[in-house]
PDB file of C-alpha atoms in Angstrom:
ATOM      1  CA  MET E   1      45.337 126.075 -48.002  1.00 61.00           C
ATOM      2  CA  ASP E   2      46.645 125.186 -51.773  1.00 74.00           C
ATOM      3  CA  VAL E   3      47.309 128.815 -53.766  1.00 78.00           C
ATOM      4  CA  ASP E   4      45.063 128.819 -56.981  1.00 86.00           C
ATOM      5  CA  LEU E   5      48.091 129.672 -59.277  1.00 88.00           C
ATOM      6  CA  ARG E   6      45.889 130.890 -61.567  1.00 90.00           C
ATOM      7  CA  LYS E   7      44.352 133.658 -59.068  1.00 90.00           C
ATOM      8  CA  LEU E   8      48.454 134.124 -58.723  1.00 91.00           C
ATOM      9  CA  ARG E   9      48.992 135.195 -61.771  1.00 90.00           C
ATOM     10  CA  TYR E  10      45.496 137.494 -61.832  1.00 93.00           C
ATOM     11  CA  PHE E  11      46.879 139.115 -58.512  1.00 94.00           C
ATOM     12  CA  VAL E  12      50.484 139.236 -60.167  1.00 93.00           C
ATOM     13  CA  ALA E  13      48.829 141.029 -63.558  1.00 93.00           C
ATOM     14  CA  VAL E  14      47.032 143.416 -61.351  1.00 94.00           C
ATOM     15  CA  ALA E  15      49.816 144.112 -58.950  1.00 94.00           C
ATOM     16  CA  GLU E  16      52.148 145.243 -61.985  1.00 92.00           C
ATOM     17  CA  ARG E  17      50.083 147.141 -63.296  1.00 92.00           C
ATOM     18  CA  LEU E  18      48.216 149.133 -60.877  1.00 93.00           C
ATOM     19  CA  HIS E  19      45.433 149.464 -62.525  1.00 92.00           C
ATOM     20  CA  PHE E  20      42.180 145.968 -62.719  1.00 93.00           C
ATOM     21  CA  GLY E  21      40.970 147.723 -66.499  1.00 91.00           C
ATOM     22  CA  ARG E  22      44.316 147.125 -67.622  1.00 92.00           C
ATOM     23  CA  ALA E  23      45.783 143.768 -65.763  1.00 93.00           C
ATOM     24  CA  ALA E  24      41.841 142.429 -67.172  1.00 92.00           C
ATOM     25  CA  GLU E  25      42.912 143.973 -70.599  1.00 92.00           C
ATOM     26  CA  ALA E  26      45.966 142.140 -70.707  1.00 91.00           C
ATOM     27  CA  LEU E  27      44.388 138.767 -69.297  1.00 93.00           C
ATOM     28  CA  HIS E  28      42.051 138.442 -72.096  1.00 91.00           C
ATOM     29  CA  ILE E  29      39.263 138.697 -69.347  1.00 93.00           C
ATOM     30  CA  ALA E  30      36.618 140.535 -68.437  1.00 92.00           C
ATOM     31  CA  GLN E  31      37.233 143.365 -65.773  1.00 92.00           C
ATOM     32  CA  PRO E  32      34.373 141.781 -63.332  1.00 92.00           C
ATOM     33  CA  VAL E  33      35.118 138.423 -63.900  1.00 92.00           C
ATOM     34  CA  LEU E  34      39.118 139.662 -62.144  1.00 93.00           C
ATOM     35  CA  SER E  35      37.480 141.576 -59.605  1.00 93.00           C
ATOM     36  CA  ARG E  36      36.009 138.374 -58.655  1.00 92.00           C
ATOM     37  CA  GLN E  37      39.086 136.411 -58.504  1.00 93.00           C
ATOM     38  CA  ILE E  38      40.923 139.145 -56.471  1.00 94.00           C
ATOM     39  CA  ARG E  39      37.956 138.883 -54.046  1.00 93.00           C
ATOM     40  CA  ALA E  40      38.543 135.378 -53.969  1.00 91.00           C
ATOM     41  CA  LEU E  41      42.115 135.517 -52.841  1.00 92.00           C
ATOM     42  CA  GLU E  42      41.511 137.572 -50.607  1.00 93.00           C
ATOM     43  CA  GLU E  43      39.021 136.036 -49.003  1.00 91.00           C
ATOM     44  CA  GLU E  44      41.761 132.498 -49.027  1.00 90.00           C
ATOM     45  CA  LEU E  45      44.623 134.366 -47.747  1.00 92.00           C
ATOM     46  CA  LYS E  46      42.311 136.338 -45.127  1.00 91.00           C
ATOM     47  CA  ALA E  47      44.621 139.598 -45.858  1.00 94.00           C
ATOM     48  CA  GLN E  48      43.723 142.591 -48.021  1.00 95.00           C
ATOM     49  CA  LEU E  49      45.532 142.707 -50.862  1.00 95.00           C
ATOM     50  CA  PHE E  50      44.892 146.440 -52.273  1.00 94.00           C
ATOM     51  CA  VAL E  51      43.268 149.255 -51.971  1.00 93.00           C
ATOM     52  CA  ARG E  52      41.157 150.819 -54.305  1.00 88.00           C
ATOM     53  CA  THR E  53      39.936 154.379 -54.522  1.00 86.00           C
ATOM     54  CA  LYS E  54      38.110 156.439 -57.828  1.00 81.00           C
ATOM     55  CA  ARG E  55      41.790 157.384 -58.388  1.00 84.00           C
ATOM     56  CA  ALA E  56      44.138 155.221 -57.850  1.00 89.00           C
ATOM     57  CA  THR E  57      44.681 151.060 -56.900  1.00 92.00           C
ATOM     58  CA  GLU E  58      47.615 150.670 -54.218  1.00 93.00           C
ATOM     59  CA  LEU E  59      49.118 147.706 -52.375  1.00 95.00           C
ATOM     60  CA  THR E  60      48.455 147.263 -49.483  1.00 95.00           C
ATOM     61  CA  PRO E  61      51.088 145.493 -47.021  1.00 93.00           C
ATOM     62  CA  ALA E  62      50.645 142.200 -47.252  1.00 94.00           C
ATOM     63  CA  GLY E  63      50.118 142.675 -51.017  1.00 94.00           C
ATOM     64  CA  GLU E  64      53.689 143.918 -51.392  1.00 93.00           C
ATOM     65  CA  GLN E  65      54.226 140.401 -49.441  1.00 93.00           C
ATOM     66  CA  LEU E  66      52.492 138.362 -51.448  1.00 94.00           C
ATOM     67  CA  LEU E  67      53.795 139.659 -54.727  1.00 92.00           C
ATOM     68  CA  ALA E  68      57.795 139.611 -53.190  1.00 89.00           C
ATOM     69  CA  ASP E  69      56.576 135.266 -52.975  1.00 89.00           C
ATOM     70  CA  ALA E  70      54.609 135.043 -56.208  1.00 89.00           C
ATOM     71  CA  ARG E  71      57.181 136.220 -58.471  1.00 86.00           C
ATOM     72  CA  PRO E  72      59.003 133.377 -58.158  1.00 82.00           C
ATOM     73  CA  LEU E  73      57.220 130.722 -57.522  1.00 84.00           C
ATOM     74  CA  LEU E  74      54.946 131.290 -60.745  1.00 85.00           C
ATOM     75  CA  ALA E  75      57.981 131.235 -62.636  1.00 82.00           C
ATOM     76  CA  SER E  76      58.734 128.427 -60.640  1.00 80.00           C
ATOM     77  CA  ALA E  77      55.661 126.607 -62.247  1.00 82.00           C
ATOM     78  CA  GLU E  78      56.547 127.533 -65.185  1.00 81.00           C
ATOM     79  CA  ALA E  79      59.754 125.989 -65.433  1.00 77.00           C
ATOM     80  CA  LEU E  80      58.246 123.230 -64.239  1.00 78.00           C
ATOM     81  CA  ARG E  81      56.142 123.024 -67.191  1.00 79.00           C
ATOM     82  CA  ARG E  82      58.597 123.220 -69.767  1.00 75.00           C
ATOM     83  CA  ARG E  83      60.291 120.974 -68.008  1.00 75.00           C
ATOM     84  CA  VAL E  84      57.619 118.248 -68.408  1.00 77.00           C
ATOM     85  CA  ALA E  85      56.905 119.466 -71.506  1.00 72.00           C
ATOM     86  CA  ARG E  86      60.363 118.390 -72.593  1.00 68.00           C
ATOM     87  CA  ALA E  87      60.348 115.262 -71.449  1.00 68.00           C
ATOM     88  CA  ALA E  88      57.231 114.158 -72.839  1.00 67.00           C
ATOM     89  CA  ARG E  89      58.518 114.965 -76.225  1.00 61.00           C
ATOM     90  CA  GLY E  90      61.682 113.392 -75.617  1.00 58.00           C
ATOM     91  CA  THR E  91      63.420 115.860 -76.446  1.00 59.00           C
ATOM     92  CA  ASP E  92      66.897 115.301 -74.656  1.00 70.00           C
ATOM     93  CA  ALA E  93      68.237 119.031 -74.306  1.00 85.00           C
ATOM     94  CA  PHE E  94      70.732 121.327 -72.307  1.00 93.00           C
ATOM     95  CA  ILE E  95      70.090 125.050 -72.111  1.00 93.00           C
ATOM     96  CA  VAL E  96      72.523 127.644 -71.842  1.00 97.00           C
ATOM     97  CA  GLY E  97      71.417 131.160 -71.501  1.00 97.00           C
ATOM     98  CA  PHE E  98      74.648 134.456 -72.261  1.00 96.00           C
ATOM     99  CA  MET E  99      74.453 137.702 -72.080  1.00 93.00           C
ATOM    100  CA  PRO E 100      75.501 139.778 -74.937  1.00 89.00           C
ATOM    101  CA  GLY E 101      79.818 139.713 -75.499  1.00 90.00           C
ATOM    102  CA  LEU E 102      80.280 136.620 -73.794  1.00 93.00           C
ATOM    103  CA  ILE E 103      81.110 133.142 -75.815  1.00 92.00           C
ATOM    104  CA  VAL E 104      80.347 130.772 -74.405  1.00 95.00           C
ATOM    105  CA  THR E 105      81.225 128.562 -77.783  1.00 95.00           C
ATOM    106  CA  PRO E 106      83.915 126.041 -76.158  1.00 96.00           C
ATOM    107  CA  ALA E 107      81.786 125.478 -72.577  1.00 97.00           C
ATOM    108  CA  VAL E 108      79.037 124.318 -74.795  1.00 96.00           C
ATOM    109  CA  ARG E 109      81.359 122.526 -77.494  1.00 96.00           C
ATOM    110  CA  ALA E 110      82.823 120.170 -74.649  1.00 97.00           C
ATOM    111  CA  LEU E 111      79.870 119.185 -73.149  1.00 96.00           C
ATOM    112  CA  ARG E 112      78.381 117.845 -76.281  1.00 95.00           C
ATOM    113  CA  GLU E 113      81.626 116.155 -76.611  1.00 95.00           C
ATOM    114  CA  ARG E 114      81.251 114.310 -73.457  1.00 95.00           C
ATOM    115  CA  HIS E 115      77.328 113.641 -73.978  1.00 94.00           C
ATOM    116  CA  PRO E 116      77.325 112.831 -78.080  1.00 90.00           C
ATOM    117  CA  GLY E 117      73.098 112.106 -77.661  1.00 87.00           C
ATOM    118  CA  LEU E 118      72.868 115.663 -76.131  1.00 90.00           C
ATOM    119  CA  THR E 119      71.486 118.333 -77.726  1.00 90.00           C
ATOM    120  CA  VAL E 120      73.236 121.808 -76.453  1.00 93.00           C
ATOM    121  CA  GLU E 121      71.454 124.714 -77.184  1.00 93.00           C
ATOM    122  CA  VAL E 122      71.712 128.657 -76.460  1.00 96.00           C
ATOM    123  CA  VAL E 123      69.419 131.342 -75.464  1.00 95.00           C
ATOM    124  CA  ARG E 124      70.705 134.737 -76.339  1.00 93.00           C
ATOM    125  CA  THR E 125      68.991 137.119 -72.702  1.00 94.00           C
ATOM    126  CA  THR E 126      69.542 140.215 -71.829  1.00 89.00           C
ATOM    127  CA  TRP E 127      69.549 143.202 -69.043  1.00 86.00           C
ATOM    128  CA  ASP E 128      66.211 142.715 -68.714  1.00 84.00           C
ATOM    129  CA  ASP E 129      65.239 138.633 -68.313  1.00 91.00           C
ATOM    130  CA  GLN E 130      68.726 137.425 -67.983  1.00 94.00           C
ATOM    131  CA  VAL E 131      67.918 136.165 -64.170  1.00 93.00           C
ATOM    132  CA  GLU E 132      63.631 135.064 -65.521  1.00 91.00           C
ATOM    133  CA  VAL E 133      64.453 132.440 -68.448  1.00 93.00           C
ATOM    134  CA  VAL E 134      66.683 130.652 -66.057  1.00 94.00           C
ATOM    135  CA  ARG E 135      63.830 131.206 -63.195  1.00 91.00           C
ATOM    136  CA  ASP E 136      60.845 130.092 -65.685  1.00 88.00           C
ATOM    137  CA  GLY E 137      62.542 126.363 -67.267  1.00 89.00           C
ATOM    138  CA  ARG E 138      63.462 128.544 -70.397  1.00 91.00           C
ATOM    139  CA  VAL E 139      67.305 127.752 -69.980  1.00 94.00           C
ATOM    140  CA  ASP E 140      69.135 125.271 -67.952  1.00 94.00           C
ATOM    141  CA  ILE E 141      72.111 127.630 -66.661  1.00 97.00           C
ATOM    142  CA  GLY E 142      73.139 131.334 -67.733  1.00 97.00           C
ATOM    143  CA  TYR E 143      75.409 133.597 -67.913  1.00 97.00           C
ATOM    144  CA  VAL E 144      74.776 136.073 -65.780  1.00 97.00           C
ATOM    145  CA  ARG E 145      76.008 139.825 -65.375  1.00 94.00           C
ATOM    146  CA  LEU E 146      75.568 141.287 -61.960  1.00 91.00           C
ATOM    147  CA  PRO E 147      74.077 143.025 -60.716  1.00 88.00           C
ATOM    148  CA  VAL E 148      71.219 140.265 -60.325  1.00 90.00           C
ATOM    149  CA  ASP E 149      68.511 139.366 -57.709  1.00 89.00           C
ATOM    150  CA  GLN E 150      70.116 135.889 -56.398  1.00 92.00           C
ATOM    151  CA  ARG E 151      66.923 134.890 -54.265  1.00 87.00           C
ATOM    152  CA  GLY E 152      65.995 131.268 -55.026  1.00 88.00           C
ATOM    153  CA  LEU E 153      69.380 130.859 -57.280  1.00 94.00           C
ATOM    154  CA  ARG E 154      72.824 129.211 -57.027  1.00 95.00           C
ATOM    155  CA  ILE E 155      75.606 131.280 -58.373  1.00 96.00           C
ATOM    156  CA  ARG E 156      79.322 130.980 -59.477  1.00 96.00           C
ATOM    157  CA  PRO E 157      81.603 133.209 -60.821  1.00 96.00           C
ATOM    158  CA  LEU E 158      83.727 133.110 -63.351  1.00 95.00           C
ATOM    159  CA  LEU E 159      85.036 136.595 -64.405  1.00 95.00           C
ATOM    160  CA  THR E 160      85.154 140.108 -64.083  1.00 95.00           C
ATOM    161  CA  GLU E 161      86.117 142.963 -67.134  1.00 94.00           C
ATOM    162  CA  PRO E 162      86.532 146.215 -67.529  1.00 96.00           C
ATOM    163  CA  ARG E 163      83.242 148.613 -67.461  1.00 96.00           C
ATOM    164  CA  VAL E 164      83.858 151.796 -70.032  1.00 97.00           C
ATOM    165  CA  ALA E 165      81.914 154.745 -71.030  1.00 97.00           C
ATOM    166  CA  VAL E 166      80.430 154.347 -74.723  1.00 97.00           C
ATOM    167  CA  LEU E 167      80.554 157.686 -76.420  1.00 97.00           C
ATOM    168  CA  PRO E 168      79.990 159.276 -79.631  1.00 97.00           C
ATOM    169  CA  ALA E 169      83.097 158.877 -81.738  1.00 96.00           C
ATOM    170  CA  ASP E 170      83.095 163.502 -81.257  1.00 96.00           C
ATOM    171  CA  HIS E 171      82.097 163.142 -77.643  1.00 97.00           C
ATOM    172  CA  ARG E 172      83.895 166.002 -75.580  1.00 96.00           C
ATOM    173  CA  LEU E 173      85.852 162.544 -73.274  1.00 97.00           C
ATOM    174  CA  ALA E 174      87.013 161.001 -76.566  1.00 95.00           C
ATOM    175  CA  GLY E 175      90.445 159.917 -76.460  1.00 93.00           C
ATOM    176  CA  LYS E 176      90.751 160.366 -73.455  1.00 96.00           C
ATOM    177  CA  ASP E 177      92.873 157.447 -72.144  1.00 96.00           C
ATOM    178  CA  VAL E 178      90.736 157.107 -68.920  1.00 97.00           C
ATOM    179  CA  ILE E 179      88.139 158.878 -66.922  1.00 97.00           C
ATOM    180  CA  ASP E 180      86.373 159.225 -63.652  1.00 97.00           C
ATOM    181  CA  ILE E 181      82.600 158.954 -63.748  1.00 96.00           C
ATOM    182  CA  ALA E 182      82.451 162.437 -61.970  1.00 96.00           C
ATOM    183  CA  ASP E 183      83.380 162.842 -65.659  1.00 97.00           C
ATOM    184  CA  LEU E 184      79.707 161.616 -66.653  1.00 96.00           C
ATOM    185  CA  ALA E 185      77.634 163.145 -64.507  1.00 94.00           C
ATOM    186  CA  ASP E 186      76.229 166.117 -66.320  1.00 94.00           C
ATOM    187  CA  GLU E 187      75.520 162.742 -69.170  1.00 94.00           C
ATOM    188  CA  ARG E 188      71.901 161.754 -69.833  1.00 92.00           C
ATOM    189  CA  LEU E 189      72.600 158.310 -68.784  1.00 93.00           C
ATOM    190  CA  LEU E 190      70.561 155.635 -71.950  1.00 92.00           C
ATOM    191  CA  GLN E 191      70.383 152.438 -69.812  1.00 90.00           C
ATOM    192  CA  ASP E 192      68.477 151.429 -66.223  1.00 86.00           C
ATOM    193  CA  PRO E 193      70.887 153.640 -63.032  1.00 87.00           C
ATOM    194  CA  ASP E 194      70.656 150.832 -61.043  1.00 84.00           C
ATOM    195  CA  ALA E 195      72.596 148.788 -63.871  1.00 85.00           C
ATOM    196  CA  VAL E 196      75.061 151.941 -62.975  1.00 91.00           C
ATOM    197  CA  PRO E 197      74.923 152.646 -59.459  1.00 90.00           C
ATOM    198  CA  GLU E 198      77.871 154.558 -59.636  1.00 93.00           C
ATOM    199  CA  TRP E 199      76.118 157.772 -61.893  1.00 93.00           C
ATOM    200  CA  ARG E 200      73.315 156.931 -60.285  1.00 89.00           C
ATOM    201  CA  ASP E 201      74.845 158.643 -56.633  1.00 90.00           C
ATOM    202  CA  ILE E 202      76.023 161.350 -58.148  1.00 91.00           C
ATOM    203  CA  ALA E 203      73.570 161.960 -61.552  1.00 90.00           C
ATOM    204  CA  THR E 204      72.720 166.073 -61.683  1.00 88.00           C
ATOM    205  CA  GLU E 205      69.050 164.484 -63.402  1.00 81.00           C
ATOM    206  CA  LEU E 206      68.310 162.656 -60.731  1.00 81.00           C
ATOM    207  CA  ARG E 207      69.564 165.287 -58.407  1.00 75.00           C
ATOM    208  CA  ARG E 208      66.423 167.398 -59.626  1.00 68.00           C
ATOM    209  CA  PRO E 209      63.731 168.475 -57.244  1.00 63.00           C
ATOM    210  CA  GLY E 210      61.708 165.112 -57.485  1.00 58.00           C
ATOM    211  CA  GLY E 211      64.563 163.126 -58.469  1.00 54.00           C
ATOM    212  CA  ARG E 212      63.148 161.637 -61.315  1.00 55.00           C
ATOM    213  CA  ARG E 213      64.778 160.760 -64.711  1.00 56.00           C
ATOM    214  CA  PRO E 214      63.404 161.429 -67.992  1.00 56.00           C
ATOM    215  CA  GLU E 215      62.124 158.598 -69.914  1.00 62.00           C
ATOM    216  CA  PRO E 216      62.833 156.963 -72.186  1.00 66.00           C
ATOM    217  CA  ILE E 217      65.563 153.383 -70.995  1.00 74.00           C
ATOM    218  CA  PHE E 218      66.967 151.752 -73.301  1.00 78.00           C
ATOM    219  CA  HIS E 219      67.480 147.941 -73.088  1.00 74.00           C
ATOM    220  CA  ALA E 220      68.550 145.645 -76.409  1.00 84.00           C
ATOM    221  CA  VAL E 221      72.564 146.839 -77.018  1.00 90.00           C
ATOM    222  CA  GLU E 222      71.806 147.703 -81.059  1.00 91.00           C
ATOM    223  CA  GLU E 223      69.627 150.269 -79.945  1.00 92.00           C
ATOM    224  CA  LYS E 224      71.765 151.878 -76.715  1.00 93.00           C
ATOM    225  CA  LEU E 225      74.204 152.228 -79.334  1.00 95.00           C
ATOM    226  CA  GLU E 226      72.257 153.435 -82.249  1.00 96.00           C
ATOM    227  CA  HIS E 227      71.051 156.252 -79.684  1.00 95.00           C
ATOM    228  CA  VAL E 228      74.831 156.842 -77.953  1.00 96.00           C
ATOM    229  CA  ALA E 229      76.188 157.185 -81.930  1.00 96.00           C
ATOM    230  CA  ALA E 230      72.888 159.766 -82.232  1.00 95.00           C
ATOM    231  CA  GLY E 231      74.110 161.903 -79.987  1.00 95.00           C
ATOM    232  CA  HIS E 232      71.310 161.171 -77.273  1.00 94.00           C
ATOM    233  CA  GLY E 233      73.076 160.107 -74.240  1.00 94.00           C
ATOM    234  CA  VAL E 234      75.887 157.556 -72.720  1.00 95.00           C
ATOM    235  CA  VAL E 235      75.906 154.544 -71.688  1.00 95.00           C
ATOM    236  CA  VAL E 236      78.414 152.275 -69.671  1.00 96.00           C
ATOM    237  CA  LEU E 237      79.048 148.491 -70.650  1.00 95.00           C
ATOM    238  CA  PRO E 238      81.624 145.976 -69.604  1.00 95.00           C
ATOM    239  CA  LEU E 239      84.671 145.932 -72.228  1.00 95.00           C
ATOM    240  CA  SER E 240      83.575 142.855 -74.218  1.00 93.00           C
ATOM    241  CA  VAL E 241      80.000 144.481 -74.837  1.00 92.00           C
ATOM    242  CA  VAL E 242      81.046 146.977 -76.806  1.00 92.00           C
ATOM    243  CA  SER E 243      84.749 145.010 -78.103  1.00 91.00           C
ATOM    244  CA  PHE E 244      82.036 142.693 -79.926  1.00 90.00           C
ATOM    245  CA  TYR E 245      79.712 145.565 -81.391  1.00 90.00           C
ATOM    246  CA  THR E 246      82.516 147.848 -82.927  1.00 88.00           C
ATOM    247  CA  ARG E 247      81.348 150.666 -84.653  1.00 92.00           C
ATOM    248  CA  PRO E 248      83.098 154.014 -86.024  1.00 94.00           C
ATOM    249  CA  ASP E 249      80.852 155.804 -84.843  1.00 96.00           C
ATOM    250  CA  VAL E 250      81.234 155.182 -81.346  1.00 96.00           C
ATOM    251  CA  THR E 251      84.065 155.485 -78.894  1.00 97.00           C
ATOM    252  CA  TYR E 252      84.922 153.835 -75.139  1.00 97.00           C
ATOM    253  CA  VAL E 253      86.994 155.204 -72.414  1.00 97.00           C
ATOM    254  CA  PRO E 254      87.993 153.087 -69.384  1.00 97.00           C
ATOM    255  CA  ILE E 255      86.453 154.049 -66.505  1.00 97.00           C
ATOM    256  CA  ALA E 256      89.228 154.251 -63.249  1.00 96.00           C
ATOM    257  CA  ASP E 257      86.830 154.471 -60.330  1.00 95.00           C
ATOM    258  CA  ILE E 258      84.110 152.172 -60.921  1.00 95.00           C
ATOM    259  CA  PRO E 259      84.392 148.279 -59.706  1.00 95.00           C
ATOM    260  CA  PRO E 260      84.696 145.504 -63.369  1.00 95.00           C
ATOM    261  CA  ASN E 261      81.653 143.647 -63.881  1.00 94.00           C
ATOM    262  CA  GLN E 262      81.261 140.056 -62.650  1.00 95.00           C
ATOM    263  CA  VAL E 263      80.425 137.583 -65.003  1.00 96.00           C
ATOM    264  CA  CYS E 264      78.503 134.863 -62.903  1.00 97.00           C
ATOM    265  CA  LEU E 265      77.183 131.189 -63.672  1.00 98.00           C
ATOM    266  CA  ALA E 266      73.633 131.070 -62.122  1.00 97.00           C
ATOM    267  CA  TRP E 267      71.000 128.048 -62.159  1.00 96.00           C
ATOM    268  CA  ASP E 268      68.228 127.265 -59.986  1.00 92.00           C
ATOM    269  CA  SER E 269      69.312 125.961 -56.225  1.00 92.00           C
ATOM    270  CA  THR E 270      66.496 123.929 -56.020  1.00 88.00           C
ATOM    271  CA  ARG E 271      67.594 121.683 -59.078  1.00 88.00           C
ATOM    272  CA  ARG E 272      70.449 118.690 -58.586  1.00 86.00           C
ATOM    273  CA  SER E 273      70.916 118.084 -62.123  1.00 89.00           C
ATOM    274  CA  PRO E 274      74.130 116.564 -62.611  1.00 93.00           C
ATOM    275  CA  LEU E 275      74.416 117.709 -66.246  1.00 94.00           C
ATOM    276  CA  ILE E 276      74.362 121.173 -64.419  1.00 95.00           C
ATOM    277  CA  ALA E 277      76.828 120.539 -62.361  1.00 95.00           C
ATOM    278  CA  GLU E 278      79.087 118.839 -64.996  1.00 96.00           C
ATOM    279  CA  PHE E 279      78.042 122.442 -66.998  1.00 97.00           C
ATOM    280  CA  ALA E 280      79.479 124.674 -64.881  1.00 96.00           C
ATOM    281  CA  THR E 281      82.415 122.959 -64.060  1.00 96.00           C
ATOM    282  CA  ILE E 282      83.338 123.215 -67.273  1.00 97.00           C
ATOM    283  CA  ALA E 283      82.689 126.505 -67.924  1.00 97.00           C
ATOM    284  CA  ALA E 284      84.726 127.444 -64.320  1.00 95.00           C
ATOM    285  CA  ASP E 285      87.577 125.536 -66.060  1.00 95.00           C
ATOM    286  CA  LEU E 286      87.727 127.194 -68.755  1.00 94.00           C
ATOM    287  CA  GLN E 287      88.696 130.304 -67.312  1.00 88.00           C
ATOM    288  CA  GLY E 288      90.992 128.435 -64.749  1.00 75.00           C
ATOM    289  CA  ASP E 289      88.606 128.155 -61.767  1.00 47.00           C
ATOM    290  CA  THR E 290      89.727 126.340 -58.772  1.00 39.00           C
ATOM    291  CA  ALA E 291      86.894 126.148 -57.214  1.00 43.00           C
ATOM    292  CA  PRO E 292      84.219 123.378 -55.856  1.00 42.00           C
ATOM    293  CA  SER E 293      82.092 121.755 -58.019  1.00 45.00           C
ATOM    294  CA  PRO E 294      78.287 122.312 -57.271  1.00 47.00           C
ATOM    295  CA  GLU E 295      76.719 119.736 -55.689  1.00 47.00           C
ATOM    296  CA  PRO E 296      74.782 117.552 -58.459  1.00 45.00           C
TER     297      PRO E 296
END
């Protein structure tokens, strides 16, 4: 049986929203059409994917499994489309993703010098899309900050750097040489707590009845720093990020008892590209890494 990618996209849209009406709106199709497509997919797979009641739409165990498998499959299909389109245009380009605070220029320049006819481009990523841009083909290789979902990826460690608490300049902890993560237990964290599991495990606001944190959570570095400066809460970031975005109304303090942030290279594990292998070796050599080179 061949799985229809269009039906999979429709399924993912519903599964992510758990609402047929909102999914249909996002897909720009009529809700009855979407419902028919989902029923057709269930018939093809011989499995019920959703339980629908008057009050809610929920995934069945089969639906949960399909969602886990469908996302990387759709990303791979999109990556294939991008690479084929690039080849059809005759565009000889290599694209590198990078997270805020990381300087990738030396490795990019070295690859350009080795391949004068090659266009090497860079794409700034975020905590939310640093892995997705690799999976869907927007970049050939990415500098990522762990933790990330490593399924379908090859990961090569590059470096580690300390993590610091970013605080308003007049915060009670400002000026200290070092703090422990427990000192932030009563603070409002302005980022996804999964990015700082050490805080998540001891946070006062997550230990209240229900264990749910208030919204919103901010994603862009600039947005986080604006809200820190305004006194709305704190964030925990790698040292290089804070150093890059220096501003007088925000300060930072090293956190002694949490592990450093790990910076790695990540690329699609199914690809056997000599350029990816070469760039990974260049980047690692520039960091003094003597690990074996990846297979081309």
